[in-house]
Coordinates of C-alpha atoms and ligand atoms in Angstrom, one line a residue:
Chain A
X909 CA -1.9 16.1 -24.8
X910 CA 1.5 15.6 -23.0
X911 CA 4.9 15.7 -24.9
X912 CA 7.6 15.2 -22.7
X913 CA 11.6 15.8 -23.7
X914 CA 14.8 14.7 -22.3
X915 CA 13.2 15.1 -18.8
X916 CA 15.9 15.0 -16.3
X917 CA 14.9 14.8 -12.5
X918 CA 17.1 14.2 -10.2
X919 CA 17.0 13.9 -6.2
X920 CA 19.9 14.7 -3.6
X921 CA 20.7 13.5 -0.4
X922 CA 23.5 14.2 2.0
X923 CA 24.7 10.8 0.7
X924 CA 24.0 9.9 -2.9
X925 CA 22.4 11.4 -5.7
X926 CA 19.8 9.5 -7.5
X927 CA 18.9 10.3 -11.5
X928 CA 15.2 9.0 -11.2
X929 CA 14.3 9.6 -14.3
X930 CA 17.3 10.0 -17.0
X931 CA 16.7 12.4 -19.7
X932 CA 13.0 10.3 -20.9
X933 CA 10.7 11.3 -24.0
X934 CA 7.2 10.1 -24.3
X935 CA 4.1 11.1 -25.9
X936 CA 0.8 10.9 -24.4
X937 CA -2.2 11.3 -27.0
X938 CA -5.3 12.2 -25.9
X939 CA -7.7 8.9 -25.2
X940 CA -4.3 7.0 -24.6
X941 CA -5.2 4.1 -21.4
X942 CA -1.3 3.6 -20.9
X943 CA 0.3 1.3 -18.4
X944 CA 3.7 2.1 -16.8
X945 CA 5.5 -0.7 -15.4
X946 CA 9.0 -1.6 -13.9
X947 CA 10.9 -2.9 -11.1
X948 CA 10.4 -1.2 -7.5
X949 CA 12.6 1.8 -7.7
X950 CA 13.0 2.5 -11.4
X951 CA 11.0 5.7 -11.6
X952 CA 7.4 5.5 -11.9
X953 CA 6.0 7.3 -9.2
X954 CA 8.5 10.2 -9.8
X955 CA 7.3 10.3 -13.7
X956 CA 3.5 10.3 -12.5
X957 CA 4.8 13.2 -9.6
X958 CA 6.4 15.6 -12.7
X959 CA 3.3 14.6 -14.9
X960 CA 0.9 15.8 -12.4
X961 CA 2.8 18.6 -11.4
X962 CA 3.3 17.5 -7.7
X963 CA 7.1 18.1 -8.1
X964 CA 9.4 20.1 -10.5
X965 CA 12.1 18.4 -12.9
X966 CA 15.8 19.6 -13.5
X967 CA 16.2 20.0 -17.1
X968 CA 13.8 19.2 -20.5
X969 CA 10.9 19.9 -21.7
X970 CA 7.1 18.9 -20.5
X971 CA 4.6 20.2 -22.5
X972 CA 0.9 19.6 -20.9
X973 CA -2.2 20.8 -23.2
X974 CA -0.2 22.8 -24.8
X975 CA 1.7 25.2 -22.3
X976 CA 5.3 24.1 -21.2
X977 CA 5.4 23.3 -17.6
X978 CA 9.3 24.0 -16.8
X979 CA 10.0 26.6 -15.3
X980 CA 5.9 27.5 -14.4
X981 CA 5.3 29.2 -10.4
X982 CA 3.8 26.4 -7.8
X983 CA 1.0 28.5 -7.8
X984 CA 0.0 28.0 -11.6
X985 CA 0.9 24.1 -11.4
X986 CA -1.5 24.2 -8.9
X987 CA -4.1 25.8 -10.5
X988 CA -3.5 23.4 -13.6
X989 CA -3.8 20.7 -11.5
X990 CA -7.1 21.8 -9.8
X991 CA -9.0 21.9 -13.0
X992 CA -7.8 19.2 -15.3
X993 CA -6.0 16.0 -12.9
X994 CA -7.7 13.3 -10.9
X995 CA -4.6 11.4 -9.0
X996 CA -4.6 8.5 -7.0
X997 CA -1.9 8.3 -4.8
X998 CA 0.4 5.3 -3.8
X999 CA -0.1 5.8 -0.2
X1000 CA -3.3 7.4 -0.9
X1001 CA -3.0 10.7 1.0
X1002 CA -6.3 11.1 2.0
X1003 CA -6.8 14.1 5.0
X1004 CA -6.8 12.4 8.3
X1005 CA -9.5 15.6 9.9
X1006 CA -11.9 14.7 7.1
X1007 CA -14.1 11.8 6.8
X1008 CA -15.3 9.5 3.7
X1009 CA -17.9 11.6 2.1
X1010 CA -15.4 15.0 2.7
X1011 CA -12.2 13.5 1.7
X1012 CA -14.3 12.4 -1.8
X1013 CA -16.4 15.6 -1.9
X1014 CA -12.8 18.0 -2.1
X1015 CA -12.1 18.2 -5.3
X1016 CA -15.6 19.4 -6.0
X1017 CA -15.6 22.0 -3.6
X1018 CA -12.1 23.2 -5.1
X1019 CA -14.0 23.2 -8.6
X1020 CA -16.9 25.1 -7.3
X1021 CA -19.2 22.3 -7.9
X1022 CA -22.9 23.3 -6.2
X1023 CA -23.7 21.5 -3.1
X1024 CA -26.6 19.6 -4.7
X1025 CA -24.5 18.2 -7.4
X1026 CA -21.5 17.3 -5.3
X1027 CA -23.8 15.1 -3.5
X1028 CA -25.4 13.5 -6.2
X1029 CA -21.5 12.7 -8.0
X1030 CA -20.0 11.8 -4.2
X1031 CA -22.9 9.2 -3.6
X1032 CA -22.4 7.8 -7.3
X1033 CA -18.8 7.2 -7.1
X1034 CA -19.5 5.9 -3.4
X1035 CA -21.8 3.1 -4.1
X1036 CA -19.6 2.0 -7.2
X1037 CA -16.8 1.5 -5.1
X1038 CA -19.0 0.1 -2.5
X1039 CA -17.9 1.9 0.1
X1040 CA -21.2 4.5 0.6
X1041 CA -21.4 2.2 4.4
X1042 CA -18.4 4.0 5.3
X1043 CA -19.4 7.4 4.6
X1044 CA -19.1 9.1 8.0
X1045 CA -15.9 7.2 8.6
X1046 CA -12.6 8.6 9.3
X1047 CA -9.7 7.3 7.2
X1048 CA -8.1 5.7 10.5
X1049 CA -11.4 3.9 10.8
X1050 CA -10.9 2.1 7.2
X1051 CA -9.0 -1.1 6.6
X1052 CA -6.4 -0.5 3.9
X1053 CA -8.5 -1.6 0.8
X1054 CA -11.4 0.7 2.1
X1055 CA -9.2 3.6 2.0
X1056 CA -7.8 3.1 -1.0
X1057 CA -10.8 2.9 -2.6
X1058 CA -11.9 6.3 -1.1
X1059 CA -8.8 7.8 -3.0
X1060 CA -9.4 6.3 -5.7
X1061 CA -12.8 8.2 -5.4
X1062 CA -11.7 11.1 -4.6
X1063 CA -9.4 11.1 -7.6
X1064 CA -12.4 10.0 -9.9
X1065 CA -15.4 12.2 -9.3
X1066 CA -14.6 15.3 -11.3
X1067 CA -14.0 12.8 -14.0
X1068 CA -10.7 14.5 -14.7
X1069 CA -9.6 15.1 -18.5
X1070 CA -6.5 13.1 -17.7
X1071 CA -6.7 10.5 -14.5
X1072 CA -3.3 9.4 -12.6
X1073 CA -3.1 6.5 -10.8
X1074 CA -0.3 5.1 -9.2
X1075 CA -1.0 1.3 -8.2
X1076 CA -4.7 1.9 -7.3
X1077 CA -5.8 -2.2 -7.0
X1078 CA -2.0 -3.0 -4.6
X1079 CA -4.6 -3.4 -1.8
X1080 CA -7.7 -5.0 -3.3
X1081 CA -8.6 -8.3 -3.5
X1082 CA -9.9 -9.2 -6.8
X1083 CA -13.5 -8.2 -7.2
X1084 CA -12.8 -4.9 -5.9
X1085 CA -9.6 -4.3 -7.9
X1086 CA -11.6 -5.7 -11.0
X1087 CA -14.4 -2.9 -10.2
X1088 CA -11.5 -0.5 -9.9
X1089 CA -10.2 -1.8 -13.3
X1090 CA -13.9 -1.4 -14.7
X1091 CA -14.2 2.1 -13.7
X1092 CA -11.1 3.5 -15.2
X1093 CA -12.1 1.9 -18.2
X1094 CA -15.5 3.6 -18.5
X1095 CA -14.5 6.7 -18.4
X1096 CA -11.5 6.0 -20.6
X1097 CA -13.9 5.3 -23.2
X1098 CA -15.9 8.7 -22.2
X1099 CA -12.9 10.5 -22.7
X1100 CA -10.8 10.4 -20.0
X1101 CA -6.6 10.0 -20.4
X1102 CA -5.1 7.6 -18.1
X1103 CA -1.7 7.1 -17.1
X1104 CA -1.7 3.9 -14.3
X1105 CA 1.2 2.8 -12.8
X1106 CA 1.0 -1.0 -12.1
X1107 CA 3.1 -4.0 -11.2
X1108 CA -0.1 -6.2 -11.9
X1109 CA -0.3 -7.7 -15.9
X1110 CA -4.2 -7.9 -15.3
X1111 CA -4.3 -4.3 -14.7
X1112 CA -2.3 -3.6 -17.8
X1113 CA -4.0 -5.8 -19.5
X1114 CA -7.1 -2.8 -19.7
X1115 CA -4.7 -0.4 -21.0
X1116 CA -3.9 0.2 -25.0
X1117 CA 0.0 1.2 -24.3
X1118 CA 2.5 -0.4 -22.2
X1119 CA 5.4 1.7 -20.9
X1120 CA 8.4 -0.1 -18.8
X1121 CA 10.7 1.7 -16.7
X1122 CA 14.1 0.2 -15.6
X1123 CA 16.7 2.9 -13.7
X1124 CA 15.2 6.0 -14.8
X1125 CA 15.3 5.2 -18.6
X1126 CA 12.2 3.9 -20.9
X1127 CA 13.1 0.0 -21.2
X1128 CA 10.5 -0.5 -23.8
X1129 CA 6.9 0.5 -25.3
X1130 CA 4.4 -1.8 -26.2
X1131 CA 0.8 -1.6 -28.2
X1132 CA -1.2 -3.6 -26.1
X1133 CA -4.5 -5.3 -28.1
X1134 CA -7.4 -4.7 -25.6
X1135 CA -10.2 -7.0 -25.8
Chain B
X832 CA 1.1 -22.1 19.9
X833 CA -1.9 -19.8 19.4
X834 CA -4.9 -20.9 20.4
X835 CA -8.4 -18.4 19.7
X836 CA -12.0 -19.4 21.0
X837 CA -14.8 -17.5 20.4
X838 CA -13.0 -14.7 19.8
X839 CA -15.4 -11.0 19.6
X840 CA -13.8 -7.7 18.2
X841 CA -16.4 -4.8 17.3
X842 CA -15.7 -0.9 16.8
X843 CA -17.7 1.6 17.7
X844 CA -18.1 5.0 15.8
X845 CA -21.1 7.8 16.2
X846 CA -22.5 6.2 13.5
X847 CA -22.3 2.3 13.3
X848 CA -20.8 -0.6 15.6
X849 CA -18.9 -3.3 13.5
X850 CA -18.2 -6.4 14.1
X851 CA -15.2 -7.0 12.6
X852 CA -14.4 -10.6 14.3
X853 CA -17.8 -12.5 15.2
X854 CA -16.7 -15.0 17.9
X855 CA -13.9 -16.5 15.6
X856 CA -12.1 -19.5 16.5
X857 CA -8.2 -20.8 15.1
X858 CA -6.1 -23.2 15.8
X859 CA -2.3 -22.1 14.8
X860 CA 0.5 -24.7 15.5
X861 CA 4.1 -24.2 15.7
X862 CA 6.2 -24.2 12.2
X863 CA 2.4 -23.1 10.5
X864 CA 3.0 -20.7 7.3
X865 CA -0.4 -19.5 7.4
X866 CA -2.1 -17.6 4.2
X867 CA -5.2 -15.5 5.6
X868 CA -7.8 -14.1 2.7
X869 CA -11.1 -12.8 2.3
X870 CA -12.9 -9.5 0.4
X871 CA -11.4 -5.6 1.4
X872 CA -12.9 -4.5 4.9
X873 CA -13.5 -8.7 6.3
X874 CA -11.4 -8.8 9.1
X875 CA -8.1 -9.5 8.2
X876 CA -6.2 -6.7 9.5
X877 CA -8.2 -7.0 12.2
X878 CA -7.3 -10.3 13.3
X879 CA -3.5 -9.6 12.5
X880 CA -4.0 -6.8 15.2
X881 CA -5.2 -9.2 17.9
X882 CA -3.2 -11.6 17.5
X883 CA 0.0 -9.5 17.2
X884 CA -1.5 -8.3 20.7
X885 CA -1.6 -4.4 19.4
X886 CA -5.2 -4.7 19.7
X887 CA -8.0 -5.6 22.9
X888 CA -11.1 -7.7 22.0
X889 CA -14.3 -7.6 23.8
X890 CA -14.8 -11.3 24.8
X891 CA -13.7 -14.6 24.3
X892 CA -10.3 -16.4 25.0
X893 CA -6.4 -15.6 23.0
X894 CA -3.8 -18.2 24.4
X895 CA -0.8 -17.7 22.9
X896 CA 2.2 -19.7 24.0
X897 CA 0.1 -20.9 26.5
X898 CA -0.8 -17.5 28.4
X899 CA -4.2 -16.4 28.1
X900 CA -4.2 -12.7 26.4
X901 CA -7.4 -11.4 27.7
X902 CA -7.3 -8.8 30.4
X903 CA -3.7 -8.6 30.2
X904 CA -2.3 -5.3 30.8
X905 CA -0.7 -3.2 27.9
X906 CA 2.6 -3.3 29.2
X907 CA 2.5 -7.3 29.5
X908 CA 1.1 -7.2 26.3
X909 CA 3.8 -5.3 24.4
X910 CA 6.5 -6.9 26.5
X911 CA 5.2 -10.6 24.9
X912 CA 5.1 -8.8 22.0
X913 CA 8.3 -7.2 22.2
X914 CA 9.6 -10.8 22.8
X915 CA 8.1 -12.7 20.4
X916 CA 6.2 -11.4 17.2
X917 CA 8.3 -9.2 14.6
X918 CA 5.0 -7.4 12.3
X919 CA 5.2 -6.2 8.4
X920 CA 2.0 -3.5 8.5
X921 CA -0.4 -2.8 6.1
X922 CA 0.5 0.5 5.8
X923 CA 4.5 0.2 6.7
X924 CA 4.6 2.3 9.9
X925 CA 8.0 3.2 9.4
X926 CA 9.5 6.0 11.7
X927 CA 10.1 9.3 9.6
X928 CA 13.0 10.7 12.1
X929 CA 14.7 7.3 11.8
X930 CA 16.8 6.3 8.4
X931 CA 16.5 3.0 6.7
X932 CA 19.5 1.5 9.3
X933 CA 18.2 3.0 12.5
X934 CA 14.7 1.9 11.5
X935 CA 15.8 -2.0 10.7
X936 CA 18.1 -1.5 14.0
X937 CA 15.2 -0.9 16.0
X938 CA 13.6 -4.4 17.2
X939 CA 17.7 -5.3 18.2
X940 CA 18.3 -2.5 20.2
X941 CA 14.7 -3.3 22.3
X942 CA 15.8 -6.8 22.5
X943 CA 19.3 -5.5 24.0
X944 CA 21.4 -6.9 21.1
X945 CA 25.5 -5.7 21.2
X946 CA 26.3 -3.0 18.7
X947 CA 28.4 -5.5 16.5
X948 CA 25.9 -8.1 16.0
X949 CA 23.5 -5.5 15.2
X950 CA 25.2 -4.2 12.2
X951 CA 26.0 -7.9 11.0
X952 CA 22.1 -8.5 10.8
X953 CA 21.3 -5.5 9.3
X954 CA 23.6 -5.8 6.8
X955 CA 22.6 -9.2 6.2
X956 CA 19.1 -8.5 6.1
X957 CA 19.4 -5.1 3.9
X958 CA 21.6 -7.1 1.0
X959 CA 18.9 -9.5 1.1
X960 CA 16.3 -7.5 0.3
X961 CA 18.5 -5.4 -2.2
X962 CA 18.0 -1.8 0.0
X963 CA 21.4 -1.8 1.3
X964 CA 22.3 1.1 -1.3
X965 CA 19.3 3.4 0.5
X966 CA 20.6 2.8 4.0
X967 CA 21.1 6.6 4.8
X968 CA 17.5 7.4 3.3
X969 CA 14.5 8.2 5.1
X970 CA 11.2 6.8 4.4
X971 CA 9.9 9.9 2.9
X972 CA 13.1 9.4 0.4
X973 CA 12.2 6.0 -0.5
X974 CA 9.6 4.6 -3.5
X975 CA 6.6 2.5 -2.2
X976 CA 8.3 -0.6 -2.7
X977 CA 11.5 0.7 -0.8
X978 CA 9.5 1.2 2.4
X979 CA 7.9 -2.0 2.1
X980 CA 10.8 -3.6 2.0
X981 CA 12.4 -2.3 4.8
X982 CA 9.3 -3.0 7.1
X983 CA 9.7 -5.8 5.8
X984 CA 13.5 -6.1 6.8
X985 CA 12.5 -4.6 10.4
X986 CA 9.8 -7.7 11.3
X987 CA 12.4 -10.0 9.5
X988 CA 15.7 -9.0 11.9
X989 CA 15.4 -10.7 15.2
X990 CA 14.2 -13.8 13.6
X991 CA 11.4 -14.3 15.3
X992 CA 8.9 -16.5 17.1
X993 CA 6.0 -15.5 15.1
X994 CA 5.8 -13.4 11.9
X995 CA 3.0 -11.4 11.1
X996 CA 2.4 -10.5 8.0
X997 CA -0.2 -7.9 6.3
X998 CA 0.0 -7.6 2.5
X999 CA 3.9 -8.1 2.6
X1000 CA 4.2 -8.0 -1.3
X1001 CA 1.3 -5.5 -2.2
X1002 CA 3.7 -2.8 -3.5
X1003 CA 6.4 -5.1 -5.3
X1004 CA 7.2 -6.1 -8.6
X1005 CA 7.4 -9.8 -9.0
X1006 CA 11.3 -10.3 -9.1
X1007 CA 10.8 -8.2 -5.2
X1008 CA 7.8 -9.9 -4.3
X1009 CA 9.6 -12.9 -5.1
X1010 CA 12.4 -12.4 -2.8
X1011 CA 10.1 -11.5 0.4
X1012 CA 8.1 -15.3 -0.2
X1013 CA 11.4 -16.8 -0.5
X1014 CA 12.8 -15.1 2.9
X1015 CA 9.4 -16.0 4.3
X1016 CA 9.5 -19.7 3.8
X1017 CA 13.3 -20.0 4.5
X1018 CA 12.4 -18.6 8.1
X1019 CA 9.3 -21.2 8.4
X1020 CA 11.6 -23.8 7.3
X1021 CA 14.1 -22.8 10.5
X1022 CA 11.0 -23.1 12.9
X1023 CA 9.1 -19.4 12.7
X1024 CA 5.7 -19.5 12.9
X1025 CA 4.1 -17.3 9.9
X1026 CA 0.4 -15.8 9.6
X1027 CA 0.2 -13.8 6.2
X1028 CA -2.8 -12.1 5.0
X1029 CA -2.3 -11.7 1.0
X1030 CA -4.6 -10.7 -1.7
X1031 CA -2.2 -13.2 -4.6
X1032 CA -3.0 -16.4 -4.4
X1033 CA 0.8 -17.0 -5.4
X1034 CA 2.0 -16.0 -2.3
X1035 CA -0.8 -17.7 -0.6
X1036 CA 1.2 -20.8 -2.7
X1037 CA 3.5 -20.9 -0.5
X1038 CA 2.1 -21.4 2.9
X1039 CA 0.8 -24.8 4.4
X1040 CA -2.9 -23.4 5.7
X1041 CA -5.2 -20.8 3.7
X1042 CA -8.0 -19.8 6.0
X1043 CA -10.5 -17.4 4.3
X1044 CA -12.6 -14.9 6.2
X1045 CA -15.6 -13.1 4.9
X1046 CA -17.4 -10.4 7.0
X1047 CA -15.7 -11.1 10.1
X1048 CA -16.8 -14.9 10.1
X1049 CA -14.1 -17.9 9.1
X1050 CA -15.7 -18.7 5.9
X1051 CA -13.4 -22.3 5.3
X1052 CA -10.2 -23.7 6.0
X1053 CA -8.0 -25.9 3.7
X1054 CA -4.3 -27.4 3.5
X1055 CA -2.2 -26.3 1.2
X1056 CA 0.0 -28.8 -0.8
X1057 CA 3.3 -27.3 -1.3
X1058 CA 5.9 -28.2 -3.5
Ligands
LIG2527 N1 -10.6 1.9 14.0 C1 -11.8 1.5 13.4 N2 -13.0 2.0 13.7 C2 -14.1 1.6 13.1 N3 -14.2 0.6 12.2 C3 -13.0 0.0 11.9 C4 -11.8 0.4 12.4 N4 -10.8 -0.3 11.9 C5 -11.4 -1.2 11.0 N5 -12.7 -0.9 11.0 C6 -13.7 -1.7 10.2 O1 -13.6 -3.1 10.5 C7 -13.7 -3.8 9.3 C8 -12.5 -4.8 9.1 O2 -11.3 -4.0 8.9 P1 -9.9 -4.7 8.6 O3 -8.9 -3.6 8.5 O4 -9.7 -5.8 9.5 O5 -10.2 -5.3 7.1 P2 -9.3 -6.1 6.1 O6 -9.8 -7.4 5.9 O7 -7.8 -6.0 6.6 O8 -9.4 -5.3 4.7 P3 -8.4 -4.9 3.6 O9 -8.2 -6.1 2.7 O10 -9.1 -3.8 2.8 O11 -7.1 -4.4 4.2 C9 -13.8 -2.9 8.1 O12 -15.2 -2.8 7.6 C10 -13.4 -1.5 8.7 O13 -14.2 -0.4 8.1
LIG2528 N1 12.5 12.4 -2.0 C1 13.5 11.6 -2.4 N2 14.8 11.8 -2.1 C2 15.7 11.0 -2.5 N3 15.5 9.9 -3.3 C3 14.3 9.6 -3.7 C4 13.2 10.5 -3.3 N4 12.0 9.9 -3.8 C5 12.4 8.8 -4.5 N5 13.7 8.7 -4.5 C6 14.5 7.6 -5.1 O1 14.2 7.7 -6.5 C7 14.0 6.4 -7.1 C8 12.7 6.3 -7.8 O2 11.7 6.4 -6.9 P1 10.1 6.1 -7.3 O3 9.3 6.4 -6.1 O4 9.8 6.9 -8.6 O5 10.1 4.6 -7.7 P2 8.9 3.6 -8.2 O6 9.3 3.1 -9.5 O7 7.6 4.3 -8.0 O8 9.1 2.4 -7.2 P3 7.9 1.5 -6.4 O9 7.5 0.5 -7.5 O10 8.7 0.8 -5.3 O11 6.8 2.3 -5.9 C9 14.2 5.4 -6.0 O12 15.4 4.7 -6.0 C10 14.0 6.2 -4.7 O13 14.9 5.8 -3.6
LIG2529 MG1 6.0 4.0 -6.6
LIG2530 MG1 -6.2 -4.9 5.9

């Protein structure tokens, strides 16, 4: 599903430049729940940024469902993007002008999802993540776990083919974050790939991979027995 | 040193008033380390706001260092504040035109601190929390755990009265997190008072207090034995 080679990326200020992620290879196979971990600043949000086509790499290969991604216009990352990743963002992103039930509804609209069935899937993922009181909320109205959970909704509710999530439970307590945990797994086992970034050994502890990051490089990989 | 009675805070949208503190009342003595937990959406930010004076409430009394809070003007209030309480926010509020130096700098130059001794702290205060090697960065250049870290460092560099804390470690590894609670408890131990709302009940370890909330109510109190 994604076959990545001798990825270079590399980011420049007037200052310093940084190699945040040094010439990596990984496989991803379809099914895969894998868990990235690391110390703050070793790479991990940059390798989920290239992965989901937010941001371009210097030099390597990526090869996602089959087509190379170096080299490919914004415009057909994007579209790429549109139809087959759900991501939940570190700082979660969501669109200040737009409220609960909007923000979640997006990616629907973007997929040309009918109005009747975008309300039945936004009200679904809503009430899982409890959050269905807050529909007509604005993000600034939200304390920090709320709104994370509404990303994490928003990410969720095409039920993507491959889901990236970058710390999605840093501001849940734990019942929340379990239901979090929960949900990925579900529709891991319908189908869905999952790439999660996570400084949290629970979290990992859902996934069947471990990945660990130090300085740009892959430290180590791990099979991880899931109950 | 803080004294709270009866304390109401509700928000109003189109849709639905909240109360988000429901006549509250906290006792918080001086050299307190504090731990403050409870579900996503119960208050905790919330109370953080109030106290920290960046937020009104609707009735009831706030005496901190003996000065009663309510009714006070804005300006008062953010001079007090200015003064006397150094906040890490949820959600880092960092200052995008500002680099990692001029954004640490910030609180010293409000307090009127002399160039000199404004590098020397932080210096001090960037080695500390290992982001000395970003200090030319801007927060959009930094990893999650970067800007955490230096709103941490920000709160942190006048040393002062009171420390507010909101979810100081929620995007660190454990080696990072690790360093913050350390920092943290080193201050208490040279007289700051500390209120810190954490998900981990590690963190929470280290504090002497752990009040719980739970729908805007103080669910229960208890002292913490620490080693
Ligand atoms: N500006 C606002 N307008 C309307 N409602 C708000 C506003 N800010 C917060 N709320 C609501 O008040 C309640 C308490 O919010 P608060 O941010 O204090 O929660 P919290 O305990 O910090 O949660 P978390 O652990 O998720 O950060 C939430 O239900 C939230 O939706
Ligand atoms: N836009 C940018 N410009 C310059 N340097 C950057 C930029 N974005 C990230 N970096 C640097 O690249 C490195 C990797 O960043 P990344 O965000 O991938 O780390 P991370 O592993 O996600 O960390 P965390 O756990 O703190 O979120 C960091 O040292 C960071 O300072
Ligand atoms: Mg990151
Ligand atoms: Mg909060």
């Amino acid at each position: 599903m994604i076959t990545i080679q001798q990825l270079l990326k590399t980011y420049s200020t007037e200052e310093v430049e940084t190699t945040a992620l040094n010439q990596i290879s990984l496989q991803v196979n379809q099914g895969d729940f894998m868990a990235i971990m690391g110390p703050s600043g070793c790479g991990k949000s940059t390798l989920l940024n290239v992965i989901g086509l937010l941001d371009s790499f210097d030099s390597g290969s990526y090869q996602f469902l089959g087509q190379e991604m170096h080299g490919l216009k914004e415009k057909d990352r994007a579209q790429v993007r549109k139809e087959n990743i759900g991501f939940i963002f570190q700082n979660f992103n969501l669109i200040d002008e737009l409220n609960v039930y909007e923000n979640i509804e997006l990616p629907l609209v973007y997929n040309n999802i009918a109005k009747k069935e975008r309300k039945e899937r936004v009200i679904a993922v809503m009430e899982r993540l409890n959050i269905a009181h807050r529909n007509k909320h604005y993000p600034q109205q939200l304390s920090g776990g709320q709104q994370q959970r509404v990303a994490v909704a928003r990410a969720l509710v095409t039920t993507p083919k491959i889901i990236l999530a970058d710390e999605p439970t840093g501001n849940l307590d734990s019942t929340n974050g379990n239901e979090v945990m929960e949900l990925l797994s579900e529709l891991n086992h319908q189908g869905s790939t999952i790439l999660m970034v996570t400084h949290s050994s629970y979290d990992a502890s859902f996934s069947n991979r471990i990945v660990t990051l130090k300085d740009g490089n892959i430290l180590m990989e791990k099979e991880n027995q899931r109950q």
